[in-house]
Amino acid sequence: AAAAASAFAASSFAALGKPLLLLDQSYFMSLFFFLSGYFTPRSFARKGRRDFCIDRLQRLGLPLMAFLYVGGPIVGVLTQAAAGHAYTYQPDPGPCWYIAWLLLLSGAYAVIGGPPLPEAPRPALGRLVGWGALLGMVQALLLALLPGGSFAFMPITLGSLPFDLAFYYAGIAAYRSRWLDAPLATSERVLAWAISAVFALATFGGTVANTAAIQQQPHNNSTAYYPSATFPMPACDAAADPACGGATLAALLALCVGAG
């Protein structure tokens, strides 16, 4: 733990890189899924089921297969060679997990002809915030069950599986009901910016304060959970501290709900 704290303190990029990563992961892949969902109905309506499926196999399936069986393993060989490790060939989707999921969701859309969504008004921002909090709870549960893992190629991290699926579905609904045709009301726009600013300030402020505390006491052997080299997760050992699991879950839940 002391060595990890020292390494964390020595990194001049830690205070900036960690909060930027958390902020990006809280929205950017979900945004990509939303945009993909938004343009799916129009493409399907224009091409029809057969041509839509052929187009998706050409545009998504072929690049996915090329990277999965050729590009990914090449990256693996170069990475392991640079580290001086032996390498065994294995398919690796790498960042193309996103293409795999788009192919899967596009296929599901083609099979059912799109979800049976009647036109509906755009949900109020307060309701969306509530849904984001609920999805954050689901995300926290997945992270607790699959720490550092993946599901069908998709990395399970902040703002991943439940948000990506929900945003793809929301993109379809947004296109059909023309949610993006009218701008947000001024009050909703101000509230949205305020919520985003609070999360950003809390993320950056907490990381900077944690980094400063580690730099002041890099060899601190205190039993306190913070400062932590794994911030925002607490510094504890589940095998030695019975309360560590609860503290970690609480931090995980707060992070995921806040990001949602």
PDB file of C-alpha atoms in Angstrom:
ATOM      1  CA  ALA A   1       0.000   0.000   0.000  1.00  0.00           C
ATOM      2  CA  ALA A   2       2.849   2.355   0.881  1.00  0.00           C
ATOM      3  CA  ALA A   3       4.589   1.636  -2.431  1.00  0.00           C
ATOM      4  CA  ALA A   4       1.372   2.297  -4.344  1.00  0.00           C
ATOM      5  CA  ALA A   5       0.850   5.554  -2.494  1.00  0.00           C
ATOM      6  CA  SER A   6       4.409   6.655  -3.230  1.00  0.00           C
ATOM      7  CA  ALA A   7       4.017   5.873  -6.938  1.00  0.00           C
ATOM      8  CA  PHE A   8       0.709   7.730  -7.006  1.00  0.00           C
ATOM      9  CA  ALA A   9       2.234  10.743  -5.298  1.00  0.00           C
ATOM     10  CA  ALA A  10       5.176  10.776  -7.704  1.00  0.00           C
ATOM     11  CA  SER A  11       2.888  11.020 -10.718  1.00  0.00           C
ATOM     12  CA  SER A  12       2.431  14.659 -11.747  1.00  0.00           C
ATOM     13  CA  PHE A  13      -0.413  13.628 -14.053  1.00  0.00           C
ATOM     14  CA  ALA A  14      -2.465  11.748 -11.441  1.00  0.00           C
ATOM     15  CA  ALA A  15      -4.373  14.766 -10.157  1.00  0.00           C
ATOM     16  CA  LEU A  16      -5.447  15.691 -13.696  1.00  0.00           C
ATOM     17  CA  GLY A  17      -5.625  12.364 -15.491  1.00  0.00           C
ATOM     18  CA  LYS A  18      -7.789  10.482 -13.001  1.00  0.00           C
ATOM     19  CA  PRO A  19     -10.680  12.991 -12.841  1.00  0.00           C
ATOM     20  CA  LEU A  20     -10.568  13.483 -16.619  1.00  0.00           C
ATOM     21  CA  LEU A  21     -10.873   9.726 -17.054  1.00  0.00           C
ATOM     22  CA  LEU A  22     -13.799   9.545 -14.632  1.00  0.00           C
ATOM     23  CA  LEU A  23     -15.580  12.441 -16.338  1.00  0.00           C
ATOM     24  CA  ASP A  24     -15.079  10.990 -19.821  1.00  0.00           C
ATOM     25  CA  GLN A  25     -16.210   7.519 -18.828  1.00  0.00           C
ATOM     26  CA  SER A  26     -19.371   8.932 -17.274  1.00  0.00           C
ATOM     27  CA  TYR A  27     -20.771  10.020 -20.642  1.00  0.00           C
ATOM     28  CA  PHE A  28     -18.754   9.584 -23.825  1.00  0.00           C
ATOM     29  CA  MET A  29     -19.486   5.943 -24.747  1.00  0.00           C
ATOM     30  CA  SER A  30     -23.142   6.393 -23.808  1.00  0.00           C
ATOM     31  CA  LEU A  31     -23.233   9.390 -26.138  1.00  0.00           C
ATOM     32  CA  PHE A  32     -21.864   7.264 -28.980  1.00  0.00           C
ATOM     33  CA  PHE A  33     -24.569   4.654 -28.365  1.00  0.00           C
ATOM     34  CA  PHE A  34     -27.221   7.383 -28.308  1.00  0.00           C
ATOM     35  CA  LEU A  35     -26.057   8.729 -31.674  1.00  0.00           C
ATOM     36  CA  SER A  36     -25.955   5.218 -33.129  1.00  0.00           C
ATOM     37  CA  GLY A  37     -29.480   4.539 -31.912  1.00  0.00           C
ATOM     38  CA  TYR A  38     -30.668   7.891 -33.245  1.00  0.00           C
ATOM     39  CA  PHE A  39     -29.583   7.161 -36.828  1.00  0.00           C
ATOM     40  CA  THR A  40     -30.606   3.483 -36.862  1.00  0.00           C
ATOM     41  CA  PRO A  41     -34.366   3.912 -37.621  1.00  0.00           C
ATOM     42  CA  ARG A  42     -33.742   6.220 -40.570  1.00  0.00           C
ATOM     43  CA  SER A  43     -31.179   3.848 -42.062  1.00  0.00           C
ATOM     44  CA  PHE A  44     -33.465   0.863 -41.565  1.00  0.00           C
ATOM     45  CA  ALA A  45     -36.458   2.647 -43.122  1.00  0.00           C
ATOM     46  CA  ARG A  46     -34.435   3.776 -46.132  1.00  0.00           C
ATOM     47  CA  LYS A  47     -32.744   0.441 -46.893  1.00  0.00           C
ATOM     48  CA  GLY A  48     -35.201  -2.169 -45.698  1.00  0.00           C
ATOM     49  CA  ARG A  49     -34.344  -5.177 -43.536  1.00  0.00           C
ATOM     50  CA  ARG A  50     -32.249  -7.107 -46.073  1.00  0.00           C
ATOM     51  CA  ASP A  51     -30.068  -4.237 -47.302  1.00  0.00           C
ATOM     52  CA  PHE A  52     -29.782  -2.859 -43.772  1.00  0.00           C
ATOM     53  CA  CYS A  53     -28.348  -6.158 -42.528  1.00  0.00           C
ATOM     54  CA  ILE A  54     -25.972  -6.469 -45.480  1.00  0.00           C
ATOM     55  CA  ASP A  55     -24.781  -2.900 -44.959  1.00  0.00           C
ATOM     56  CA  ARG A  56     -24.153  -3.495 -41.248  1.00  0.00           C
ATOM     57  CA  LEU A  57     -22.236  -6.697 -41.934  1.00  0.00           C
ATOM     58  CA  GLN A  58     -20.033  -4.870 -44.433  1.00  0.00           C
ATOM     59  CA  ARG A  59     -19.510  -1.699 -42.411  1.00  0.00           C
ATOM     60  CA  LEU A  60     -19.266  -3.291 -38.968  1.00  0.00           C
ATOM     61  CA  GLY A  61     -18.784  -7.040 -39.324  1.00  0.00           C
ATOM     62  CA  LEU A  62     -15.784  -7.005 -41.671  1.00  0.00           C
ATOM     63  CA  PRO A  63     -13.749  -4.412 -39.695  1.00  0.00           C
ATOM     64  CA  LEU A  64     -14.599  -6.259 -36.480  1.00  0.00           C
ATOM     65  CA  MET A  65     -13.335  -9.585 -37.840  1.00  0.00           C
ATOM     66  CA  ALA A  66     -10.198  -7.941 -39.230  1.00  0.00           C
ATOM     67  CA  PHE A  67      -9.251  -6.387 -35.903  1.00  0.00           C
ATOM     68  CA  LEU A  68     -10.422  -9.313 -33.774  1.00  0.00           C
ATOM     69  CA  TYR A  69      -8.272 -11.890 -35.557  1.00  0.00           C
ATOM     70  CA  VAL A  70      -5.467  -9.755 -37.045  1.00  0.00           C
ATOM     71  CA  GLY A  71      -5.165  -6.213 -35.704  1.00  0.00           C
ATOM     72  CA  GLY A  72      -5.772  -7.033 -32.047  1.00  0.00           C
ATOM     73  CA  PRO A  73      -3.275  -9.910 -31.926  1.00  0.00           C
ATOM     74  CA  ILE A  74      -0.653  -7.741 -33.680  1.00  0.00           C
ATOM     75  CA  VAL A  75      -1.090  -5.088 -30.996  1.00  0.00           C
ATOM     76  CA  GLY A  76      -0.780  -7.844 -28.383  1.00  0.00           C
ATOM     77  CA  VAL A  77       2.448  -9.146 -29.920  1.00  0.00           C
ATOM     78  CA  LEU A  78       4.014  -5.670 -29.998  1.00  0.00           C
ATOM     79  CA  THR A  79       2.896  -4.870 -26.452  1.00  0.00           C
ATOM     80  CA  GLN A  80       4.172  -8.129 -24.989  1.00  0.00           C
ATOM     81  CA  ALA A  81       7.428  -7.897 -26.966  1.00  0.00           C
ATOM     82  CA  ALA A  82       8.045  -4.382 -25.644  1.00  0.00           C
ATOM     83  CA  ALA A  83       7.498  -5.687 -22.114  1.00  0.00           C
ATOM     84  CA  GLY A  84       9.793  -8.667 -22.710  1.00  0.00           C
ATOM     85  CA  HIS A  85       7.025 -11.225 -22.220  1.00  0.00           C
ATOM     86  CA  ALA A  86       6.183 -14.331 -24.224  1.00  0.00           C
ATOM     87  CA  TYR A  87       3.040 -14.100 -26.354  1.00  0.00           C
ATOM     88  CA  THR A  88       0.397 -16.662 -27.245  1.00  0.00           C
ATOM     89  CA  TYR A  89      -1.967 -15.858 -30.094  1.00  0.00           C
ATOM     90  CA  GLN A  90      -5.523 -15.098 -29.097  1.00  0.00           C
ATOM     91  CA  PRO A  91      -8.285 -13.033 -30.714  1.00  0.00           C
ATOM     92  CA  ASP A  92      -8.577  -9.589 -29.168  1.00  0.00           C
ATOM     93  CA  PRO A  93     -11.371  -7.110 -30.006  1.00  0.00           C
ATOM     94  CA  GLY A  94      -9.613  -4.212 -28.277  1.00  0.00           C
ATOM     95  CA  PRO A  95     -11.556  -0.961 -28.777  1.00  0.00           C
ATOM     96  CA  CYS A  96     -13.629  -2.667 -31.473  1.00  0.00           C
ATOM     97  CA  TRP A  97     -15.870  -4.099 -28.750  1.00  0.00           C
ATOM     98  CA  TYR A  98     -17.983  -1.055 -29.570  1.00  0.00           C
ATOM     99  CA  ILE A  99     -18.378  -2.232 -33.174  1.00  0.00           C
ATOM    100  CA  ALA A 100     -19.363  -5.693 -31.938  1.00  0.00           C
ATOM    101  CA  TRP A 101     -22.119  -4.229 -29.772  1.00  0.00           C
ATOM    102  CA  LEU A 102     -23.380  -1.984 -32.581  1.00  0.00           C
ATOM    103  CA  LEU A 103     -23.576  -5.038 -34.807  1.00  0.00           C
ATOM    104  CA  LEU A 104     -25.493  -6.924 -32.118  1.00  0.00           C
ATOM    105  CA  LEU A 105     -27.935  -4.074 -31.462  1.00  0.00           C
ATOM    106  CA  SER A 106     -28.426  -3.395 -35.167  1.00  0.00           C
ATOM    107  CA  GLY A 107     -29.211  -7.072 -35.705  1.00  0.00           C
ATOM    108  CA  ALA A 108     -31.723  -7.015 -32.861  1.00  0.00           C
ATOM    109  CA  TYR A 109     -33.357  -3.920 -34.357  1.00  0.00           C
ATOM    110  CA  ALA A 110     -33.576  -5.576 -37.769  1.00  0.00           C
ATOM    111  CA  VAL A 111     -35.127  -8.756 -36.355  1.00  0.00           C
ATOM    112  CA  ILE A 112     -37.928  -6.984 -34.484  1.00  0.00           C
ATOM    113  CA  GLY A 113     -38.246  -4.024 -36.843  1.00  0.00           C
ATOM    114  CA  GLY A 114     -37.419  -1.643 -34.052  1.00  0.00           C
ATOM    115  CA  PRO A 115     -38.917  -1.540 -30.564  1.00  0.00           C
ATOM    116  CA  PRO A 116     -42.650  -0.721 -30.437  1.00  0.00           C
ATOM    117  CA  LEU A 117     -42.206   2.878 -29.321  1.00  0.00           C
ATOM    118  CA  PRO A 118     -45.143   5.256 -29.817  1.00  0.00           C
ATOM    119  CA  GLU A 119     -44.296   8.923 -30.131  1.00  0.00           C
ATOM    120  CA  ALA A 120     -43.899  10.469 -26.701  1.00  0.00           C
ATOM    121  CA  PRO A 121     -42.824  13.875 -25.407  1.00  0.00           C
ATOM    122  CA  ARG A 122     -39.240  14.292 -24.284  1.00  0.00           C
ATOM    123  CA  PRO A 123     -38.936  13.341 -20.592  1.00  0.00           C
ATOM    124  CA  ALA A 124     -38.408  16.176 -18.146  1.00  0.00           C
ATOM    125  CA  LEU A 125     -34.847  16.661 -16.970  1.00  0.00           C
ATOM    126  CA  GLY A 126     -35.772  15.758 -13.395  1.00  0.00           C
ATOM    127  CA  ARG A 127     -37.062  12.386 -14.539  1.00  0.00           C
ATOM    128  CA  LEU A 128     -33.911  11.781 -16.567  1.00  0.00           C
ATOM    129  CA  VAL A 129     -31.784  12.563 -13.518  1.00  0.00           C
ATOM    130  CA  GLY A 130     -33.800   9.996 -11.568  1.00  0.00           C
ATOM    131  CA  TRP A 131     -33.307   7.369 -14.261  1.00  0.00           C
ATOM    132  CA  GLY A 132     -29.597   8.173 -14.301  1.00  0.00           C
ATOM    133  CA  ALA A 133     -29.395   7.560 -10.545  1.00  0.00           C
ATOM    134  CA  LEU A 134     -31.191   4.222 -10.886  1.00  0.00           C
ATOM    135  CA  LEU A 135     -28.919   3.138 -13.727  1.00  0.00           C
ATOM    136  CA  GLY A 136     -25.964   4.206 -11.574  1.00  0.00           C
ATOM    137  CA  MET A 137     -27.100   1.759  -8.889  1.00  0.00           C
ATOM    138  CA  VAL A 138     -27.232  -1.041 -11.466  1.00  0.00           C
ATOM    139  CA  GLN A 139     -23.779  -0.017 -12.703  1.00  0.00           C
ATOM    140  CA  ALA A 140     -22.386  -0.123  -9.156  1.00  0.00           C
ATOM    141  CA  LEU A 141     -23.768  -3.648  -8.724  1.00  0.00           C
ATOM    142  CA  LEU A 142     -22.134  -4.787 -11.963  1.00  0.00           C
ATOM    143  CA  LEU A 143     -18.806  -3.258 -10.939  1.00  0.00           C
ATOM    144  CA  ALA A 144     -19.031  -5.018  -7.576  1.00  0.00           C
ATOM    145  CA  LEU A 145     -19.780  -8.358  -9.244  1.00  0.00           C
ATOM    146  CA  LEU A 146     -17.311  -7.938 -12.130  1.00  0.00           C
ATOM    147  CA  PRO A 147     -14.439  -5.763 -10.861  1.00  0.00           C
ATOM    148  CA  GLY A 148     -12.109  -4.997 -13.740  1.00  0.00           C
ATOM    149  CA  GLY A 149     -14.022  -7.452 -15.929  1.00  0.00           C
ATOM    150  CA  SER A 150     -16.025  -7.387 -19.124  1.00  0.00           C
ATOM    151  CA  PHE A 151     -19.259  -8.687 -20.578  1.00  0.00           C
ATOM    152  CA  ALA A 152     -19.356  -9.873 -24.199  1.00  0.00           C
ATOM    153  CA  PHE A 153     -16.249  -7.807 -25.028  1.00  0.00           C
ATOM    154  CA  MET A 154     -17.625  -4.659 -23.339  1.00  0.00           C
ATOM    155  CA  PRO A 155     -15.426  -3.397 -20.475  1.00  0.00           C
ATOM    156  CA  ILE A 156     -17.455  -3.069 -17.284  1.00  0.00           C
ATOM    157  CA  THR A 157     -16.530   0.368 -16.009  1.00  0.00           C
ATOM    158  CA  LEU A 158     -18.138   3.647 -15.083  1.00  0.00           C
ATOM    159  CA  GLY A 159     -21.013   4.487 -17.448  1.00  0.00           C
ATOM    160  CA  SER A 160     -20.924   1.193 -19.342  1.00  0.00           C
ATOM    161  CA  LEU A 161     -23.434  -1.639 -19.938  1.00  0.00           C
ATOM    162  CA  PRO A 162     -26.736  -0.365 -18.438  1.00  0.00           C
ATOM    163  CA  PHE A 163     -26.112   3.182 -19.657  1.00  0.00           C
ATOM    164  CA  ASP A 164     -25.012   2.123 -23.142  1.00  0.00           C
ATOM    165  CA  LEU A 165     -28.117  -0.007 -23.671  1.00  0.00           C
ATOM    166  CA  ALA A 166     -30.409   2.678 -22.260  1.00  0.00           C
ATOM    167  CA  PHE A 167     -28.856   5.391 -24.423  1.00  0.00           C
ATOM    168  CA  TYR A 168     -29.123   3.308 -27.594  1.00  0.00           C
ATOM    169  CA  TYR A 169     -32.817   2.797 -26.838  1.00  0.00           C
ATOM    170  CA  ALA A 170     -33.179   6.495 -26.019  1.00  0.00           C
ATOM    171  CA  GLY A 171     -31.555   7.418 -29.339  1.00  0.00           C
ATOM    172  CA  ILE A 172     -34.219   5.427 -31.184  1.00  0.00           C
ATOM    173  CA  ALA A 173     -36.970   7.086 -29.137  1.00  0.00           C
ATOM    174  CA  ALA A 174     -35.425  10.521 -29.708  1.00  0.00           C
ATOM    175  CA  TYR A 175     -35.484  10.048 -33.476  1.00  0.00           C
ATOM    176  CA  ARG A 176     -39.039   8.743 -33.603  1.00  0.00           C
ATOM    177  CA  SER A 177     -40.429  11.401 -31.292  1.00  0.00           C
ATOM    178  CA  ARG A 178     -38.200  14.244 -32.549  1.00  0.00           C
ATOM    179  CA  TRP A 179     -36.809  15.029 -29.117  1.00  0.00           C
ATOM    180  CA  LEU A 180     -33.868  16.937 -30.571  1.00  0.00           C
ATOM    181  CA  ASP A 181     -35.929  19.230 -32.769  1.00  0.00           C
ATOM    182  CA  ALA A 182     -36.611  21.660 -29.933  1.00  0.00           C
ATOM    183  CA  PRO A 183     -33.960  22.976 -27.523  1.00  0.00           C
ATOM    184  CA  LEU A 184     -34.160  22.481 -23.782  1.00  0.00           C
ATOM    185  CA  ALA A 185     -35.993  25.072 -21.770  1.00  0.00           C
ATOM    186  CA  THR A 186     -33.722  27.627 -20.149  1.00  0.00           C
ATOM    187  CA  SER A 187     -34.412  26.255 -16.656  1.00  0.00           C
ATOM    188  CA  GLU A 188     -33.551  22.701 -17.744  1.00  0.00           C
ATOM    189  CA  ARG A 189     -30.410  23.859 -19.512  1.00  0.00           C
ATOM    190  CA  VAL A 190     -29.222  25.734 -16.424  1.00  0.00           C
ATOM    191  CA  LEU A 191     -29.994  22.739 -14.200  1.00  0.00           C
ATOM    192  CA  ALA A 192     -28.150  20.379 -16.547  1.00  0.00           C
ATOM    193  CA  TRP A 193     -25.049  22.588 -16.526  1.00  0.00           C
ATOM    194  CA  ALA A 194     -25.255  22.952 -12.737  1.00  0.00           C
ATOM    195  CA  ILE A 195     -25.421  19.173 -12.183  1.00  0.00           C
ATOM    196  CA  SER A 196     -22.499  18.619 -14.565  1.00  0.00           C
ATOM    197  CA  ALA A 197     -20.454  21.338 -12.870  1.00  0.00           C
ATOM    198  CA  VAL A 198     -21.067  19.908  -9.398  1.00  0.00           C
ATOM    199  CA  PHE A 199     -19.937  16.426 -10.497  1.00  0.00           C
ATOM    200  CA  ALA A 200     -16.881  17.853 -12.277  1.00  0.00           C
ATOM    201  CA  LEU A 201     -15.873  20.016  -9.311  1.00  0.00           C
ATOM    202  CA  ALA A 202     -16.373  17.148  -6.859  1.00  0.00           C
ATOM    203  CA  THR A 203     -14.304  14.822  -9.048  1.00  0.00           C
ATOM    204  CA  PHE A 204     -11.445  17.251  -9.626  1.00  0.00           C
ATOM    205  CA  GLY A 205     -11.529  18.671  -6.090  1.00  0.00           C
ATOM    206  CA  GLY A 206     -11.563  15.267  -4.436  1.00  0.00           C
ATOM    207  CA  THR A 207      -8.718  13.978  -6.605  1.00  0.00           C
ATOM    208  CA  VAL A 208      -6.551  17.060  -6.055  1.00  0.00           C
ATOM    209  CA  ALA A 209      -7.133  16.953  -2.275  1.00  0.00           C
ATOM    210  CA  ASN A 210      -6.386  13.224  -2.183  1.00  0.00           C
ATOM    211  CA  THR A 211      -3.187  13.661  -4.211  1.00  0.00           C
ATOM    212  CA  ALA A 212      -2.023  16.542  -2.018  1.00  0.00           C
ATOM    213  CA  ALA A 213      -2.608  14.463   1.115  1.00  0.00           C
ATOM    214  CA  ILE A 214      -0.588  11.573  -0.291  1.00  0.00           C
ATOM    215  CA  GLN A 215       2.274  13.870  -1.295  1.00  0.00           C
ATOM    216  CA  GLN A 216       2.385  15.300   2.218  1.00  0.00           C
ATOM    217  CA  GLN A 217       2.326  11.873   3.867  1.00  0.00           C
ATOM    218  CA  PRO A 218       3.389   9.330   1.212  1.00  0.00           C
ATOM    219  CA  HIS A 219       4.451   6.766   3.790  1.00  0.00           C
ATOM    220  CA  ASN A 220       1.494   7.181   6.087  1.00  0.00           C
ATOM    221  CA  ASN A 221       0.490   3.777   7.488  1.00  0.00           C
ATOM    222  CA  SER A 222      -2.757   5.035   8.984  1.00  0.00           C
ATOM    223  CA  THR A 223      -5.765   2.754   9.011  1.00  0.00           C
ATOM    224  CA  ALA A 224      -7.889   5.584   7.540  1.00  0.00           C
ATOM    225  CA  TYR A 225      -9.476   4.862   4.171  1.00  0.00           C
ATOM    226  CA  TYR A 226      -8.291   8.164   2.675  1.00  0.00           C
ATOM    227  CA  PRO A 227      -6.025   9.421   1.202  1.00  0.00           C
ATOM    228  CA  SER A 228      -5.975   6.471  -1.176  1.00  0.00           C
ATOM    229  CA  ALA A 229      -3.765   5.460  -4.088  1.00  0.00           C
ATOM    230  CA  THR A 230      -6.873   3.932  -5.658  1.00  0.00           C
ATOM    231  CA  PHE A 231      -9.033   7.056  -5.224  1.00  0.00           C
ATOM    232  CA  PRO A 232     -12.013   7.326  -5.360  1.00  0.00           C
ATOM    233  CA  MET A 233     -11.981   3.814  -3.909  1.00  0.00           C
ATOM    234  CA  PRO A 234     -10.817   3.615  -0.266  1.00  0.00           C
ATOM    235  CA  ALA A 235      -7.400   2.315   0.732  1.00  0.00           C
ATOM    236  CA  CYS A 236      -8.209  -0.875   2.603  1.00  0.00           C
ATOM    237  CA  ASP A 237      -7.685  -4.622   2.535  1.00  0.00           C
ATOM    238  CA  ALA A 238     -10.865  -6.691   2.556  1.00  0.00           C
ATOM    239  CA  ALA A 239      -8.993  -9.668   4.011  1.00  0.00           C
ATOM    240  CA  ALA A 240      -7.775  -7.662   7.001  1.00  0.00           C
ATOM    241  CA  ASP A 241     -10.629  -5.182   7.458  1.00  0.00           C
ATOM    242  CA  PRO A 242     -14.212  -6.507   7.714  1.00  0.00           C
ATOM    243  CA  ALA A 243     -15.583  -3.034   7.025  1.00  0.00           C
ATOM    244  CA  CYS A 244     -13.576  -2.617   3.810  1.00  0.00           C
ATOM    245  CA  GLY A 245     -16.206  -4.239   1.601  1.00  0.00           C
ATOM    246  CA  GLY A 246     -18.930  -1.904   2.854  1.00  0.00           C
ATOM    247  CA  ALA A 247     -16.727   1.173   2.472  1.00  0.00           C
ATOM    248  CA  THR A 248     -15.774   0.186  -1.079  1.00  0.00           C
ATOM    249  CA  LEU A 249     -19.376  -0.506  -2.057  1.00  0.00           C
ATOM    250  CA  ALA A 250     -20.496   2.837  -0.592  1.00  0.00           C
ATOM    251  CA  ALA A 251     -17.802   4.696  -2.553  1.00  0.00           C
ATOM    252  CA  LEU A 252     -18.678   2.780  -5.704  1.00  0.00           C
ATOM    253  CA  LEU A 253     -22.372   3.514  -5.319  1.00  0.00           C
ATOM    254  CA  ALA A 254     -21.768   7.229  -4.706  1.00  0.00           C
ATOM    255  CA  LEU A 255     -19.494   7.445  -7.749  1.00  0.00           C
ATOM    256  CA  CYS A 256     -21.863   5.618 -10.103  1.00  0.00           C
ATOM    257  CA  VAL A 257     -24.992   7.438  -8.960  1.00  0.00           C
ATOM    258  CA  GLY A 258     -23.192  10.788  -9.199  1.00  0.00           C
ATOM    259  CA  ALA A 259     -21.946   9.985 -12.689  1.00  0.00           C
ATOM    260  CA  GLY A 260     -25.432   8.808 -13.703  1.00  0.00           C
TER     261      GLY A 260
END
